[in-house]
PDB file of C-alpha atoms in Angstrom:
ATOM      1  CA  UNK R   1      44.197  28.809 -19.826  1.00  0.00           C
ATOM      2  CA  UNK R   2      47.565  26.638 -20.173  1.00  0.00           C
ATOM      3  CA  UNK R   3      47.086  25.657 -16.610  1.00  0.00           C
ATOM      4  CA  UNK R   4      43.791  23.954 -16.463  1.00  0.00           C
ATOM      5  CA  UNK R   5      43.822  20.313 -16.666  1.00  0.00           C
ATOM      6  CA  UNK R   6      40.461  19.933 -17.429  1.00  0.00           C
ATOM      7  CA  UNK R   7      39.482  21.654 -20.642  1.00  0.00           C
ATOM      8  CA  UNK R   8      35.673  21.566 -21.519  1.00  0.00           C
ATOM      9  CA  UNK R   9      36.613  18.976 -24.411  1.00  0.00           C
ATOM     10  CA  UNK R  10      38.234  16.712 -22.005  1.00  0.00           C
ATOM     11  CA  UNK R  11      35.506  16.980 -19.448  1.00  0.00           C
ATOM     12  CA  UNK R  12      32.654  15.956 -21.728  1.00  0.00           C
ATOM     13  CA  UNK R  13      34.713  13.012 -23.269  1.00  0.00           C
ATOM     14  CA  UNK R  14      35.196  11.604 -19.376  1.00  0.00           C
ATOM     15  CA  UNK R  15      31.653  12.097 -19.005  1.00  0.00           C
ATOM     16  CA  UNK R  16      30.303  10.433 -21.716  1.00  0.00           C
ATOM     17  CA  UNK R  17      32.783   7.587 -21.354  1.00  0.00           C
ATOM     18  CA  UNK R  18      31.304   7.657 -17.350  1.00  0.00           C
ATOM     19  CA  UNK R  19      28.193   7.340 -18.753  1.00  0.00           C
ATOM     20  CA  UNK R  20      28.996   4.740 -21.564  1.00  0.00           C
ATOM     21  CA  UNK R  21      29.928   2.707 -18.540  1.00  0.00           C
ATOM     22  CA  UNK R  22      27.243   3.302 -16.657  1.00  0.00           C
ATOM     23  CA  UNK R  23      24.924   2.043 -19.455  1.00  0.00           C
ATOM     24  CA  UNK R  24      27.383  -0.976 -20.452  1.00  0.00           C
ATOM     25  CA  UNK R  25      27.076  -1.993 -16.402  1.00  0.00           C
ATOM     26  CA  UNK R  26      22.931  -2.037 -16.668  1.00  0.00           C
ATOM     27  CA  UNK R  27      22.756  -3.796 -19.917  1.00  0.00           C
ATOM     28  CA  UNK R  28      25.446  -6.310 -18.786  1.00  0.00           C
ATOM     29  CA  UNK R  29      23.323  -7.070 -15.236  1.00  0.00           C
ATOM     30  CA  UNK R  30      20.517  -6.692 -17.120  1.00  0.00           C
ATOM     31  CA  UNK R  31      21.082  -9.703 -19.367  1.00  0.00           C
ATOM     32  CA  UNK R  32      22.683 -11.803 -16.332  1.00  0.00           C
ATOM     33  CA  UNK R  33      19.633 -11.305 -14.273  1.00  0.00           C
ATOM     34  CA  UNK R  34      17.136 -12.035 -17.430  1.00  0.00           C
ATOM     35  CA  UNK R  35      18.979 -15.397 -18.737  1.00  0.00           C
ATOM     36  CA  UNK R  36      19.443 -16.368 -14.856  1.00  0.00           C
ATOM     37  CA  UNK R  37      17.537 -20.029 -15.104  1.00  0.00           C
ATOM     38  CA  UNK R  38      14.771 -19.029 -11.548  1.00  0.00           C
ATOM     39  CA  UNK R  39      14.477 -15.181 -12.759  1.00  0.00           C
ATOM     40  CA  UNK R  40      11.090 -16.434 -15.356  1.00  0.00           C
ATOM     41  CA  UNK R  41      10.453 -18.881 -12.398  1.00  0.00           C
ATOM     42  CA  UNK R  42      10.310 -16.548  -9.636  1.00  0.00           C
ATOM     43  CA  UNK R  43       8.578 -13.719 -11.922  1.00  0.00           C
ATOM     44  CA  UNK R  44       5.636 -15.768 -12.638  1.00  0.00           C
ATOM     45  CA  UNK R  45       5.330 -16.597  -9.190  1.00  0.00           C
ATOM     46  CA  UNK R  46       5.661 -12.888  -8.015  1.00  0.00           C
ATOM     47  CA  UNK R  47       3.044 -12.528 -10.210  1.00  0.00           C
ATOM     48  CA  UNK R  48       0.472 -14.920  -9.527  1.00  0.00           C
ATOM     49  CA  UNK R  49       1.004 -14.152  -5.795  1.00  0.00           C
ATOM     50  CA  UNK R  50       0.256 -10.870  -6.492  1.00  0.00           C
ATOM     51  CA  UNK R  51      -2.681 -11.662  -8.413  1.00  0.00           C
ATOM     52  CA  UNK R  52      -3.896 -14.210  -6.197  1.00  0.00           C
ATOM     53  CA  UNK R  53      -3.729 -11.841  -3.590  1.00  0.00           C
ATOM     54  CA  UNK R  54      -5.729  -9.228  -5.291  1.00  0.00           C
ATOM     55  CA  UNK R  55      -8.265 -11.665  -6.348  1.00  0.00           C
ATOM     56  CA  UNK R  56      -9.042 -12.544  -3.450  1.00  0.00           C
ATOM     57  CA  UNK R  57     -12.446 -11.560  -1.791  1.00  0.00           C
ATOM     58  CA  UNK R  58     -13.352 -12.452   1.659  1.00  0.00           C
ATOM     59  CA  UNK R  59     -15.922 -14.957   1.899  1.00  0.00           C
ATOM     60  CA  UNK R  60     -17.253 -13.873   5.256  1.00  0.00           C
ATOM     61  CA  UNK R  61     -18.586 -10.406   4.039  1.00  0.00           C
ATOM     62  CA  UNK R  62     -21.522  -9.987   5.679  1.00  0.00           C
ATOM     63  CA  UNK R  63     -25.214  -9.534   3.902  1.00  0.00           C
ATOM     64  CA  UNK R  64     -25.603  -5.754   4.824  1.00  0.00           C
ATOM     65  CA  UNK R  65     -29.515  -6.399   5.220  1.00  0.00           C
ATOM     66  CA  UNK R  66     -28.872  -8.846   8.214  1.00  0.00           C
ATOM     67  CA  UNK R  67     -27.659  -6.519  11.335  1.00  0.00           C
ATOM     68  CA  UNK R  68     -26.337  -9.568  13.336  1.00  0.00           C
ATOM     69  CA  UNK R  69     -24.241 -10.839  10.728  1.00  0.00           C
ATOM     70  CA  UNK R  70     -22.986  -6.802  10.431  1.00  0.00           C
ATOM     71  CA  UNK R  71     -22.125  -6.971  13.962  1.00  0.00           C
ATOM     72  CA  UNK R  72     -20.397 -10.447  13.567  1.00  0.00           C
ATOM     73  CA  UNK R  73     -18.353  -9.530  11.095  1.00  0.00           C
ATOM     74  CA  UNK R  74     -17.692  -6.199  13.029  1.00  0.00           C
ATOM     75  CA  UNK R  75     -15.845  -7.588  16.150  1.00  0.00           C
ATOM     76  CA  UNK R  76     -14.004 -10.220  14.005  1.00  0.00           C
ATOM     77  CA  UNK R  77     -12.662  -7.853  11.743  1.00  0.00           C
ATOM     78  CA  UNK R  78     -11.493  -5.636  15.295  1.00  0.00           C
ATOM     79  CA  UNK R  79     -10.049  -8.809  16.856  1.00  0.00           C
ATOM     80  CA  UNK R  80      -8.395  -9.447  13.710  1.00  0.00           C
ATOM     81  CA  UNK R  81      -6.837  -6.551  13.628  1.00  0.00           C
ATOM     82  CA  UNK R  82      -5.397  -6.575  16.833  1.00  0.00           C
ATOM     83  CA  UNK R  83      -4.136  -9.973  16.884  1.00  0.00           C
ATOM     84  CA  UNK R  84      -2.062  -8.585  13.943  1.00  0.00           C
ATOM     85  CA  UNK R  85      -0.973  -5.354  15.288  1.00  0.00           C
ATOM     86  CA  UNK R  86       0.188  -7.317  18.212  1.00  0.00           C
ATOM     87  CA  UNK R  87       1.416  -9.316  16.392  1.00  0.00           C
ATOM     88  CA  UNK R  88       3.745  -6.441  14.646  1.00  0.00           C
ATOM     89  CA  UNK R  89       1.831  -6.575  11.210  1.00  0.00           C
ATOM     90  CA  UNK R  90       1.088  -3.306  10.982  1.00  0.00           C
ATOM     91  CA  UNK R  91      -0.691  -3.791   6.995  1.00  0.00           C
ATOM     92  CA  UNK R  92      -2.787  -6.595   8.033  1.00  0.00           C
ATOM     93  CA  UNK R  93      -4.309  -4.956  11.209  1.00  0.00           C
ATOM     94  CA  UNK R  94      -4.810  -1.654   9.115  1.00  0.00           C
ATOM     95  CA  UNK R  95      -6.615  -4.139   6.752  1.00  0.00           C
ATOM     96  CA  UNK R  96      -9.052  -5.521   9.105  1.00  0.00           C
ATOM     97  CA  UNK R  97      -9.403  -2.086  11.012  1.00  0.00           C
ATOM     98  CA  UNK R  98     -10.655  -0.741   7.513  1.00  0.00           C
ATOM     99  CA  UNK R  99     -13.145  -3.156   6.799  1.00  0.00           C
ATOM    100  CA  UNK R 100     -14.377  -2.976  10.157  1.00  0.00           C
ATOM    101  CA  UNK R 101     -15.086   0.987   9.463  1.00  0.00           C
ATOM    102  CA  UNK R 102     -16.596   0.522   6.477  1.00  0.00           C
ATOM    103  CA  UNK R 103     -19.348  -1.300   8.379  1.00  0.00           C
ATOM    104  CA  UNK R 104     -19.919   0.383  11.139  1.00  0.00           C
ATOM    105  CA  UNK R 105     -22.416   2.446  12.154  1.00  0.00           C
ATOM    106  CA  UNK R 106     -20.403   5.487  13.518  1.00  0.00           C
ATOM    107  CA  UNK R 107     -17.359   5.558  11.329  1.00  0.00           C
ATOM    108  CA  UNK R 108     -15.788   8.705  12.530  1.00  0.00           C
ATOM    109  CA  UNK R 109     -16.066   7.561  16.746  1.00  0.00           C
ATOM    110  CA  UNK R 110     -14.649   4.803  15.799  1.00  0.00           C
ATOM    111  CA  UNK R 111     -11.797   5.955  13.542  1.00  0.00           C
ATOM    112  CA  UNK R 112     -11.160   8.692  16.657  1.00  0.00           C
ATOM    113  CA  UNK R 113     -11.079   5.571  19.074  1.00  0.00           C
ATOM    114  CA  UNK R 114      -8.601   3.908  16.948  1.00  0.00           C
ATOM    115  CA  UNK R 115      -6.321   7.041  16.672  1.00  0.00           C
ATOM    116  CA  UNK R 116      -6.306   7.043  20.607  1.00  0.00           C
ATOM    117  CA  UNK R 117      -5.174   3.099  20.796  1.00  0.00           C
ATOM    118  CA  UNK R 118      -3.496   2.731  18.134  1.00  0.00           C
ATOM    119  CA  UNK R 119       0.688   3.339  17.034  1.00  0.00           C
ATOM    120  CA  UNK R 120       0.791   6.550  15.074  1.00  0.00           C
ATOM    121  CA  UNK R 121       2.215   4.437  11.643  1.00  0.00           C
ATOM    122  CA  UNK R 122      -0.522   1.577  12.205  1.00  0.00           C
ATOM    123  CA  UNK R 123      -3.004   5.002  12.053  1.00  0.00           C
ATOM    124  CA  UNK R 124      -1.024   6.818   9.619  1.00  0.00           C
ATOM    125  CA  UNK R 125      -1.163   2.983   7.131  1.00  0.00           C
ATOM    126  CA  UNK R 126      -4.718   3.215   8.312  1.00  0.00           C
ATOM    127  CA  UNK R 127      -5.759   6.780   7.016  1.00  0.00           C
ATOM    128  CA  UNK R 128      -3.753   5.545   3.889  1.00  0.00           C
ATOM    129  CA  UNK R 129      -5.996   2.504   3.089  1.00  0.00           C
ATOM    130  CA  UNK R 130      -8.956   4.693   3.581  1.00  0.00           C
ATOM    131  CA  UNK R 131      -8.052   7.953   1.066  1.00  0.00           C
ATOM    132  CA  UNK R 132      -7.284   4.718  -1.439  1.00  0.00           C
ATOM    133  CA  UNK R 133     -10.951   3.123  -0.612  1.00  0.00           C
ATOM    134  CA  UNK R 134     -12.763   6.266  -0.904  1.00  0.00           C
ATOM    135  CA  UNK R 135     -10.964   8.469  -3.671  1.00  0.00           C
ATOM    136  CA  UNK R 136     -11.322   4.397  -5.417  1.00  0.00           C
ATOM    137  CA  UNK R 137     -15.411   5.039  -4.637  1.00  0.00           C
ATOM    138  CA  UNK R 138     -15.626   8.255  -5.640  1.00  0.00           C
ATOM    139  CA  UNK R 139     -14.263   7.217  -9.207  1.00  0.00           C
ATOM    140  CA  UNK R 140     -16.119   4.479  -9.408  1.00  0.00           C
ATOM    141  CA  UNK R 141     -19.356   6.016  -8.279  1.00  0.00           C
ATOM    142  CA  UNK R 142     -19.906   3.611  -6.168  1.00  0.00           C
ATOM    143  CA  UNK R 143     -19.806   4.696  -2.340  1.00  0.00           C
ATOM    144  CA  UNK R 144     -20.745   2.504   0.419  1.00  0.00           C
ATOM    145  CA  UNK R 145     -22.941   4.354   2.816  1.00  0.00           C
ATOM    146  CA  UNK R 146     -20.228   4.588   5.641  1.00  0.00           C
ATOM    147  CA  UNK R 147     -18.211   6.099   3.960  1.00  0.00           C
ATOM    148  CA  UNK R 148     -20.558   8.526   2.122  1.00  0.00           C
ATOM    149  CA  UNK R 149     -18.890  11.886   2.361  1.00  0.00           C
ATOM    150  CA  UNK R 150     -16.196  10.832   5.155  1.00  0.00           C
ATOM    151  CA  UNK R 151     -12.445  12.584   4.688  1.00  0.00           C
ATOM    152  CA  UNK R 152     -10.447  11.320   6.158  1.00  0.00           C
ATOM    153  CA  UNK R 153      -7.352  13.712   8.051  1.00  0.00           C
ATOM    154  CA  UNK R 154      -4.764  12.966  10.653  1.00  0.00           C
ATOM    155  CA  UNK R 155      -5.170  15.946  11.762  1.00  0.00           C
ATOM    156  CA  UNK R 156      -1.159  16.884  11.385  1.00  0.00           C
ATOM    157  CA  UNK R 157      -0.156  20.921  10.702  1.00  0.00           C
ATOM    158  CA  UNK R 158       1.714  21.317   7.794  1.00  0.00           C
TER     159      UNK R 158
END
């Protein structure tokens, strides 16, 4: 074929020099971004935010032997998470909207209450945060009794 101006040869020596490039480009910004003086800086403080975060265990858990402190910690966790969803913080409401399920009585009326009131992605980050809690439980053998058993589906047709 005399009138091809690609020939197989050609192509693959454009495409390794493309990708020669390619790989030149990420070590280059690679080494930039690593001997940039904040990158350590800001990496150890994405870190320990993350771990702080993490770490962190609420203090006002209630003692699941006292029913009044149950209930307490019920309707604070609920106001919670509405002041956030109103708030537009659609992770921290889900948040507080799980913990207040995982201490409640009736789990499923109240997860069905919250599907009615609530923005579809605050339910959808909601049903999220619950798969991870219980599939989390069921490895770890260690299921809290509201939870015992409960799937959780949004109900969608796939």
């Amino acid at each position: 074929m005399p009138g091809t101006l690609l020939s197989p040869a050609k192509l693959g020596i454009a495409v390794g020099l493309a990708g020669a490039a390619f790989l030149g480009y990420c070590v280059y910004f690679d080494n930039k971004r690593r001997s940039h003086p904040e990158f350590r800086k800001q990496l150890i403080e994405r870190r320990r935010r993350r771990n702080n975060k993490s770490a962190e265990s609420p203090d006002d858990v209630p003692i699941l032997s006292d029913q009044k402190s149950i209930a307490q910690y019920f309707m604070q966790e609920i106001k919670k998470g509405e002041l956030l969803l109103s708030q537009g913080d659609l992770e921290g409401s889900a948040e507080h909207f799980m913990n207040a399920i995982t201490v409640c009585n009736a789990p499923g009326k109240l997860l069905s209450m919250l599907q009615t009131s609530l923005p579809v992605q605050a339910f959808d980050l909601l049903l999220n945060k619950l798969n991870k809690l219980n599939s989390y439980h069921m490895q770890t053998q260690r299921m809290p009794n509201a939870l015992d058993g409960m799937v959780v589906d949004d109900g969608s047709v796939e």
